[in-house]
Amino acid sequence: MIRKKIEQEFDIIDLTGSDGNAFYLLGKAKSYAKRLGLDESKILNEMMEGDYEHLVETFDKYFGAFVILER
């Protein structure tokens, strides 16, 4: 099937796939923080303060305005 490309206003990350692992999310957080001029070390340290759920919630706190996390 061929379809026209749909321009999305949000990035989408599937947490159930390989993009949902902690290392991928940390890498994306670092990249987004740099692009937005945020303190990446503060964000990454906060993400790593707890378990995986805490990491995901922290990611969403900082980047949820333009990234959709799917489960």
PDB file of C-alpha atoms in Angstrom:
ATOM      1  CA  MET A   1       0.000   0.000   0.000  1.00  0.00           C
ATOM      2  CA  ILE A   2       1.244   3.472  -0.833  1.00  0.00           C
ATOM      3  CA  ARG A   3      -0.048   6.457   1.062  1.00  0.00           C
ATOM      4  CA  LYS A   4       0.830  10.087   1.379  1.00  0.00           C
ATOM      5  CA  LYS A   5       3.151  10.929   4.201  1.00  0.00           C
ATOM      6  CA  ILE A   6       1.288  12.252   7.211  1.00  0.00           C
ATOM      7  CA  GLU A   7       3.059  15.068   8.980  1.00  0.00           C
ATOM      8  CA  GLN A   8       2.948  14.458  12.707  1.00  0.00           C
ATOM      9  CA  GLU A   9       3.318  17.135  15.310  1.00  0.00           C
ATOM     10  CA  PHE A  10       4.521  14.580  17.881  1.00  0.00           C
ATOM     11  CA  ASP A  11       7.309  12.022  17.973  1.00  0.00           C
ATOM     12  CA  ILE A  12       5.961   8.601  18.958  1.00  0.00           C
ATOM     13  CA  ILE A  13       7.951   6.091  21.009  1.00  0.00           C
ATOM     14  CA  ASP A  14       6.618   2.553  21.384  1.00  0.00           C
ATOM     15  CA  LEU A  15       7.582   1.448  24.889  1.00  0.00           C
ATOM     16  CA  THR A  16       6.738  -2.178  24.080  1.00  0.00           C
ATOM     17  CA  GLY A  17       9.383  -2.410  21.349  1.00  0.00           C
ATOM     18  CA  SER A  18      13.129  -1.923  21.261  1.00  0.00           C
ATOM     19  CA  ASP A  19      12.633   1.838  21.508  1.00  0.00           C
ATOM     20  CA  GLY A  20      11.162   1.348  24.962  1.00  0.00           C
ATOM     21  CA  ASN A  21      14.350   0.248  26.680  1.00  0.00           C
ATOM     22  CA  ALA A  22      15.932   2.536  29.265  1.00  0.00           C
ATOM     23  CA  PHE A  23      19.105   3.185  27.267  1.00  0.00           C
ATOM     24  CA  TYR A  24      17.137   4.311  24.219  1.00  0.00           C
ATOM     25  CA  LEU A  25      14.997   6.657  26.335  1.00  0.00           C
ATOM     26  CA  LEU A  26      18.078   8.100  28.029  1.00  0.00           C
ATOM     27  CA  GLY A  27      19.645   8.729  24.625  1.00  0.00           C
ATOM     28  CA  LYS A  28      16.508  10.403  23.316  1.00  0.00           C
ATOM     29  CA  ALA A  29      16.257  12.519  26.481  1.00  0.00           C
ATOM     30  CA  LYS A  30      19.845  13.681  26.003  1.00  0.00           C
ATOM     31  CA  SER A  31      19.131  14.587  22.386  1.00  0.00           C
ATOM     32  CA  TYR A  32      15.883  16.407  23.158  1.00  0.00           C
ATOM     33  CA  ALA A  33      17.473  18.278  26.081  1.00  0.00           C
ATOM     34  CA  LYS A  34      20.285  19.536  23.839  1.00  0.00           C
ATOM     35  CA  ARG A  35      17.818  20.669  21.163  1.00  0.00           C
ATOM     36  CA  LEU A  36      15.694  22.473  23.750  1.00  0.00           C
ATOM     37  CA  GLY A  37      18.602  24.020  25.648  1.00  0.00           C
ATOM     38  CA  LEU A  38      17.783  22.133  28.852  1.00  0.00           C
ATOM     39  CA  ASP A  39      20.261  20.835  31.435  1.00  0.00           C
ATOM     40  CA  GLU A  40      20.735  17.305  30.125  1.00  0.00           C
ATOM     41  CA  SER A  41      22.752  16.009  33.095  1.00  0.00           C
ATOM     42  CA  LYS A  42      20.031  17.143  35.534  1.00  0.00           C
ATOM     43  CA  ILE A  43      17.337  15.393  33.492  1.00  0.00           C
ATOM     44  CA  LEU A  44      19.342  12.187  32.984  1.00  0.00           C
ATOM     45  CA  ASN A  45      20.261  12.014  36.671  1.00  0.00           C
ATOM     46  CA  GLU A  46      16.623  12.512  37.642  1.00  0.00           C
ATOM     47  CA  MET A  47      15.553   9.778  35.207  1.00  0.00           C
ATOM     48  CA  MET A  48      18.056   7.339  36.757  1.00  0.00           C
ATOM     49  CA  GLU A  49      17.046   8.018  40.376  1.00  0.00           C
ATOM     50  CA  GLY A  50      14.443   5.252  40.410  1.00  0.00           C
ATOM     51  CA  ASP A  51      13.106   2.251  38.566  1.00  0.00           C
ATOM     52  CA  TYR A  52      11.977   1.995  34.934  1.00  0.00           C
ATOM     53  CA  GLU A  53       8.558   3.503  35.678  1.00  0.00           C
ATOM     54  CA  HIS A  54      10.214   6.514  37.291  1.00  0.00           C
ATOM     55  CA  LEU A  55      12.445   6.871  34.216  1.00  0.00           C
ATOM     56  CA  VAL A  56       9.418   6.851  31.895  1.00  0.00           C
ATOM     57  CA  GLU A  57       7.464   9.295  34.081  1.00  0.00           C
ATOM     58  CA  THR A  58      10.422  11.687  34.230  1.00  0.00           C
ATOM     59  CA  PHE A  59      10.878  11.474  30.462  1.00  0.00           C
ATOM     60  CA  ASP A  60       7.195  12.300  30.059  1.00  0.00           C
ATOM     61  CA  LYS A  61       7.452  15.194  32.520  1.00  0.00           C
ATOM     62  CA  TYR A  62      10.131  16.919  30.463  1.00  0.00           C
ATOM     63  CA  PHE A  63       9.239  15.884  26.912  1.00  0.00           C
ATOM     64  CA  GLY A  64       5.570  14.869  27.027  1.00  0.00           C
ATOM     65  CA  ALA A  65       4.521  18.084  25.295  1.00  0.00           C
ATOM     66  CA  PHE A  66       5.918  16.796  21.999  1.00  0.00           C
ATOM     67  CA  VAL A  67       6.584  13.065  22.464  1.00  0.00           C
ATOM     68  CA  ILE A  68       3.866  10.419  22.746  1.00  0.00           C
ATOM     69  CA  LEU A  69       4.821   7.310  24.683  1.00  0.00           C
ATOM     70  CA  GLU A  70       2.766   4.261  23.715  1.00  0.00           C
ATOM     71  CA  ARG A  71       2.367   1.035  25.707  1.00  0.00           C
TER      72      ARG A  71
END
